[in-house]
């Protein structure tokens, strides 16, 4: 802590310092760093309460008016048409319908994405050696991490688009439909 | 000591403890998996069914045996028994009498009347079940699945 | 001056034995209020003003956790009325609609689950764009990814439980995809389903995973996650 304070406030040897004023406050400001803290109670607790109540309230309203679906009893002999995965997997289902090798979109792509997500904090670091700086240039794109942002944004957008297509724009026999028709 | 490298007694004991711990942990993990491994079940009911007499089927007709998940088709020379389970991801396909093709509701695959893929993702044609003709009756063995690369007239069971 | 009823309660021996801090009128008492309370003491006594900005975190992690709690409460209530067997599961779900508040309970559970998938994903997106995964927070990001996986696993195992057409075919297709895993595929599918096809064994397995195993693991990971947020110096600063 001492060191930090020195950085912020460097004593100039050519000046003298003295107590000039006593400031009013509600508590001693020991170790008050320049980052400007604030009491959790009440500031944070109020935010927490409002946020929790709002979310619970919205959830209640939704649950009052929207019923969770319950289709017919499971029947191993008849597949409903269209047979859809839960919405968070319709993106993968959409990808699966393009290829005759379900391993690729079903296993390999999700696995690679997860491994990549795990590795993000370990590859986005300050480069130390020549090799890591080359690595950084390919996968991160410098201090502003341009490449990483492009990759991540396209991952998020891709997931969004394929999920939307799969869950809204696919009808009987997985044919393309327009949901508003 | 004779060896060039020696390890101290303390080290050795340390390794021994680590080894013992690893064995115990490994045993626990393997044991849990073995415990959870599914028991072999007795086959559920009959795997063999009698679809009917030869003359019950007209040439060119495809009949869906829902309960048995089987389609039976009579061709010029004989019969084919298809499994209704899509070779892609196991949905149940339907026979479209209008367009004369099989359709899968899950990823939109279609198959021609011989079970070959017309469009869509399945990696192989519809699988066949073993079919025998005994005393003018069709006997289908749904326990014996025949996977195939493409349709071949030799797959037809002659009448 | 006569003491009001509220003040009498606040000053009573019983109240003071539970909440040791009196009316928090000084900063010291405000701090004590935070760290003398079991539930509040996971929060720091003082926070960075910046970390409280709604537009920095969008409260997404907190909302995910709130939804998780709602899911636990409604889920435990649903367990009183649900039987994990293929003869009864579906009809239990149907009967639920006839029970007082049964339908809304099921709706709450369902929509909170969907909401949690959304908020956890968006939380990851926000952490990425604020670059909050940088040292010393790398490991918390890793725990976060595990939490994302577990959230999806929770939703997916819960999907089978109503035993309706959607459930049956969703799980059939999903586990058939698993069976395409090179080398081990068929064994993985067999192990997950407990049989060759989706049936009673699969329902029981998914039930235990959904109601006990995954929530427990997720809760432990969340505890570590929150603890790490504080150990790594609170909410990350601006870029
Ligand atoms: C069950 C799921 C999760 C819960 C309940 C949860 C909860 C939280 C909470 C309450 C915070 C405090 C800040 C905030 O609200 O944004 C937080 C921070 C954080 N979370 Fe999560 N989280 C979850 C999943 C994830 C995921 C999927 C990731 C990323 C892969 C992640 C990475 C992080 C990181 C790195 C921080 C520190 C952020 C900072 O200091 O700015 N968490 N989490
Ligand atoms: S399951 Fe038939 S096309 Fe995918």
Coordinates of C-alpha atoms in Angstrom, one line a residue, chain C:
Chain C
X1 CA -39.9 11.3 24.6
X2 CA -41.8 8.0 24.3
X3 CA -40.1 5.3 22.3
X4 CA -41.9 4.1 19.1
X5 CA -42.7 0.5 18.7
X6 CA -40.1 0.1 16.0
X7 CA -37.4 1.5 18.1
X8 CA -38.5 -0.8 21.0
X9 CA -38.1 -3.8 18.7
X10 CA -34.8 -2.7 17.4
X11 CA -33.4 -2.2 20.9
X12 CA -34.9 -5.3 22.4
X13 CA -32.6 -8.0 23.7
X14 CA -33.9 -10.6 21.2
X15 CA -33.3 -8.4 18.2
X16 CA -29.9 -7.4 19.4
X17 CA -29.0 -11.0 19.9
X18 CA -29.7 -11.7 16.2
X19 CA -28.6 -8.5 14.6
X20 CA -25.8 -7.2 16.8
X21 CA -25.4 -3.9 15.1
X22 CA -28.0 -1.3 16.0
X23 CA -29.3 1.4 13.7
X24 CA -26.5 1.9 11.2
X25 CA -26.1 5.7 11.7
X26 CA -22.3 5.8 11.5
X27 CA -19.9 4.4 9.0
X28 CA -18.5 2.1 11.6
X29 CA -21.9 0.6 12.2
X30 CA -22.5 0.3 8.5
X31 CA -19.4 -1.7 8.2
X32 CA -20.3 -3.9 11.1
X33 CA -23.7 -4.4 9.6
X34 CA -22.0 -5.9 6.5
X35 CA -19.5 -8.2 8.2
X36 CA -21.6 -9.3 11.1
X37 CA -24.3 -10.7 8.9
X38 CA -23.7 -14.2 7.5
X39 CA -25.3 -13.4 4.2
X40 CA -23.9 -10.0 3.7
X41 CA -20.3 -10.8 4.8
X42 CA -19.5 -12.2 1.3
X43 CA -19.6 -8.6 0.2
X44 CA -16.8 -6.2 1.0
X45 CA -17.6 -3.4 3.4
X46 CA -16.6 -0.8 1.0
X47 CA -16.8 -1.0 -2.8
X48 CA -15.3 0.8 -5.6
X49 CA -17.8 3.4 -6.9
X50 CA -17.0 2.2 -10.4
X51 CA -17.9 -1.4 -9.7
X52 CA -21.4 -0.4 -8.8
X53 CA -22.1 1.2 -12.1
X54 CA -25.0 -0.7 -13.7
X55 CA -23.6 -0.3 -17.2
X56 CA -20.3 -2.0 -16.3
X57 CA -21.6 -5.4 -15.0
X58 CA -25.3 -5.1 -16.0
X59 CA -25.8 -7.1 -12.9
X60 CA -25.6 -10.2 -15.1
X61 CA -23.6 -12.4 -12.7
X62 CA -25.9 -11.4 -9.8
X63 CA -29.0 -12.1 -11.9
X64 CA -27.7 -15.5 -12.9
X65 CA -27.2 -16.3 -9.2
X66 CA -30.7 -15.0 -8.3
X67 CA -32.2 -17.1 -11.0
X68 CA -30.3 -20.1 -9.7
X69 CA -31.7 -19.6 -6.2
X70 CA -35.3 -19.2 -7.7
X71 CA -34.6 -22.5 -9.6
X72 CA -33.5 -24.3 -6.4
X73 CA -36.6 -23.2 -4.5
X74 CA -39.2 -23.9 -7.2
X75 CA -37.3 -27.1 -8.2
X76 CA -37.4 -28.5 -4.7
X77 CA -41.2 -27.7 -4.5
X78 CA -41.7 -29.5 -7.8
X79 CA -39.8 -32.5 -6.5
X80 CA -42.7 -33.0 -4.0
X81 CA -45.0 -33.7 -6.9
X82 CA -42.9 -35.4 -9.4
X83 CA -42.1 -39.1 -9.8
X84 CA -39.2 -40.1 -12.0
X85 CA -40.8 -43.0 -13.8
X86 CA -42.0 -43.2 -17.4
X87 CA -45.4 -44.4 -16.2
X88 CA -46.0 -41.4 -14.0
X89 CA -43.8 -38.4 -14.9
X90 CA -46.0 -37.1 -17.7
X91 CA -49.2 -37.4 -15.8
X92 CA -47.6 -35.8 -12.7
X93 CA -46.9 -32.8 -14.9
X94 CA -50.4 -32.8 -16.1
X95 CA -51.8 -33.1 -12.6
X96 CA -49.7 -30.1 -11.6
X97 CA -51.9 -27.8 -13.6
X98 CA -54.8 -28.8 -11.3
X99 CA -53.0 -28.0 -8.1
X100 CA -53.2 -24.6 -6.5
X101 CA -50.3 -22.6 -7.8
X102 CA -48.9 -25.7 -9.5
X103 CA -48.9 -24.2 -13.0
X104 CA -47.2 -21.0 -12.0
X105 CA -44.6 -23.0 -10.1
X106 CA -43.8 -25.0 -13.2
X107 CA -43.7 -21.8 -15.3
X108 CA -41.4 -20.1 -12.9
X109 CA -39.0 -23.0 -13.0
X110 CA -39.1 -23.3 -16.7
X111 CA -38.7 -19.6 -17.5
X112 CA -36.0 -19.0 -14.9
X113 CA -34.1 -21.9 -16.4
X114 CA -34.3 -20.4 -19.9
X115 CA -33.4 -17.0 -18.4
X116 CA -30.4 -18.3 -16.7
X117 CA -29.0 -19.7 -19.9
X118 CA -29.3 -16.3 -21.4
X119 CA -27.9 -14.3 -18.5
X120 CA -24.9 -16.6 -17.9
X121 CA -24.0 -16.4 -21.6
X122 CA -24.4 -12.6 -21.6
X123 CA -22.4 -12.4 -18.4
X124 CA -19.6 -14.2 -20.2
X125 CA -19.9 -11.8 -23.1
X126 CA -19.7 -8.8 -20.8
X127 CA -16.6 -10.2 -19.0
X128 CA -15.0 -10.7 -22.3
X129 CA -15.7 -7.2 -23.6
X130 CA -14.6 -5.5 -20.4
X131 CA -11.5 -7.8 -20.6
X132 CA -12.0 -8.7 -17.0
X133 CA -10.4 -12.1 -17.5
X134 CA -6.9 -10.6 -17.4
X135 CA -4.5 -11.6 -14.6
X136 CA -5.2 -12.1 -11.7
X137 CA -8.7 -13.1 -12.8
X138 CA -7.7 -15.9 -15.4
X139 CA -8.8 -18.7 -13.2
X140 CA -12.1 -17.1 -12.4
X141 CA -12.8 -17.1 -16.1
X142 CA -12.0 -20.8 -16.2
X143 CA -14.5 -21.5 -13.4
X144 CA -17.0 -19.4 -15.2
X145 CA -16.7 -21.5 -18.3
X146 CA -17.3 -24.6 -16.2
X147 CA -20.4 -22.8 -14.8
X148 CA -21.6 -22.1 -18.3
X149 CA -21.2 -25.8 -19.2
X150 CA -23.0 -26.8 -16.0
X151 CA -25.8 -24.4 -16.7
X152 CA -26.4 -26.0 -20.1
X153 CA -26.2 -29.4 -18.6
X154 CA -28.8 -28.5 -16.0
X155 CA -31.1 -27.2 -18.7
X156 CA -30.6 -30.2 -20.9
X157 CA -31.1 -32.9 -18.1
X158 CA -34.2 -31.0 -17.0
X159 CA -35.6 -31.1 -20.5
X160 CA -36.2 -34.8 -20.3
X161 CA -38.1 -34.8 -17.1
X162 CA -41.7 -33.9 -18.3
X163 CA -41.5 -37.0 -20.6
X164 CA -43.4 -35.5 -23.4
X165 CA -42.7 -35.6 -27.1
X166 CA -40.3 -32.7 -27.1
X167 CA -38.4 -34.2 -24.2
X168 CA -38.1 -37.7 -25.7
X169 CA -37.0 -36.6 -29.1
X170 CA -34.7 -33.8 -27.8
X171 CA -32.8 -36.4 -25.7
X172 CA -32.9 -39.0 -28.4
X173 CA -31.3 -36.7 -31.0
X174 CA -28.8 -35.2 -28.5
X175 CA -27.5 -38.6 -27.2
X176 CA -27.3 -39.9 -30.8
X177 CA -25.0 -37.0 -31.5
X178 CA -22.9 -38.2 -28.6
X179 CA -22.7 -41.6 -30.2
X180 CA -20.8 -40.1 -33.1
X181 CA -17.9 -39.3 -30.9
X182 CA -14.9 -41.1 -32.4
X183 CA -14.0 -44.4 -30.7
X184 CA -16.0 -44.1 -27.5
X185 CA -19.3 -42.8 -29.0
X186 CA -21.5 -45.8 -28.5
X187 CA -20.2 -46.4 -25.0
X188 CA -20.8 -42.8 -24.0
X189 CA -24.3 -42.9 -25.2
X190 CA -24.9 -46.3 -23.5
X191 CA -23.5 -44.9 -20.2
X192 CA -25.5 -41.7 -20.3
X193 CA -28.8 -43.4 -21.2
X194 CA -28.2 -46.4 -19.0
X195 CA -29.6 -48.5 -21.8
X196 CA -29.6 -48.7 -25.6
X197 CA -32.4 -46.2 -26.0
X198 CA -34.2 -43.4 -24.1
X199 CA -36.3 -45.1 -21.4
X200 CA -36.8 -45.5 -17.7
X201 CA -33.0 -45.8 -17.0
X202 CA -32.3 -42.6 -18.8
X203 CA -35.1 -40.7 -17.0
X204 CA -33.8 -41.9 -13.6
X205 CA -30.2 -40.9 -14.5
X206 CA -31.2 -37.5 -15.8
X207 CA -33.4 -37.0 -12.7
X208 CA -30.6 -37.6 -10.3
X209 CA -28.2 -35.5 -12.3
X210 CA -30.7 -32.7 -12.6
X211 CA -31.9 -32.6 -9.0
X212 CA -28.7 -33.5 -7.1
X213 CA -25.4 -33.9 -8.8
X214 CA -25.2 -30.9 -11.1
X215 CA -26.8 -28.3 -8.8
X216 CA -24.4 -29.4 -6.0
X217 CA -21.3 -29.1 -8.2
X218 CA -22.5 -25.8 -9.6
X219 CA -23.1 -24.4 -6.1
X220 CA -19.6 -25.3 -5.0
X221 CA -18.2 -23.7 -8.1
X222 CA -20.3 -20.6 -7.6
X223 CA -19.0 -20.3 -4.0
X224 CA -15.4 -20.4 -5.4
X225 CA -16.4 -18.0 -8.1
X226 CA -17.7 -15.4 -5.7
X227 CA -14.8 -15.9 -3.3
X228 CA -12.4 -15.4 -6.2
X229 CA -14.1 -12.2 -7.3
X230 CA -13.1 -10.7 -3.9
X231 CA -9.7 -12.4 -3.6
X232 CA -8.8 -11.0 -7.0
X233 CA -9.5 -7.5 -5.8
X234 CA -13.2 -7.0 -6.4
X235 CA -14.9 -6.1 -9.7
X236 CA -12.2 -5.3 -12.3
X237 CA -11.5 -1.7 -13.0
X238 CA -12.1 0.1 -16.3
X239 CA -9.9 -0.8 -19.2

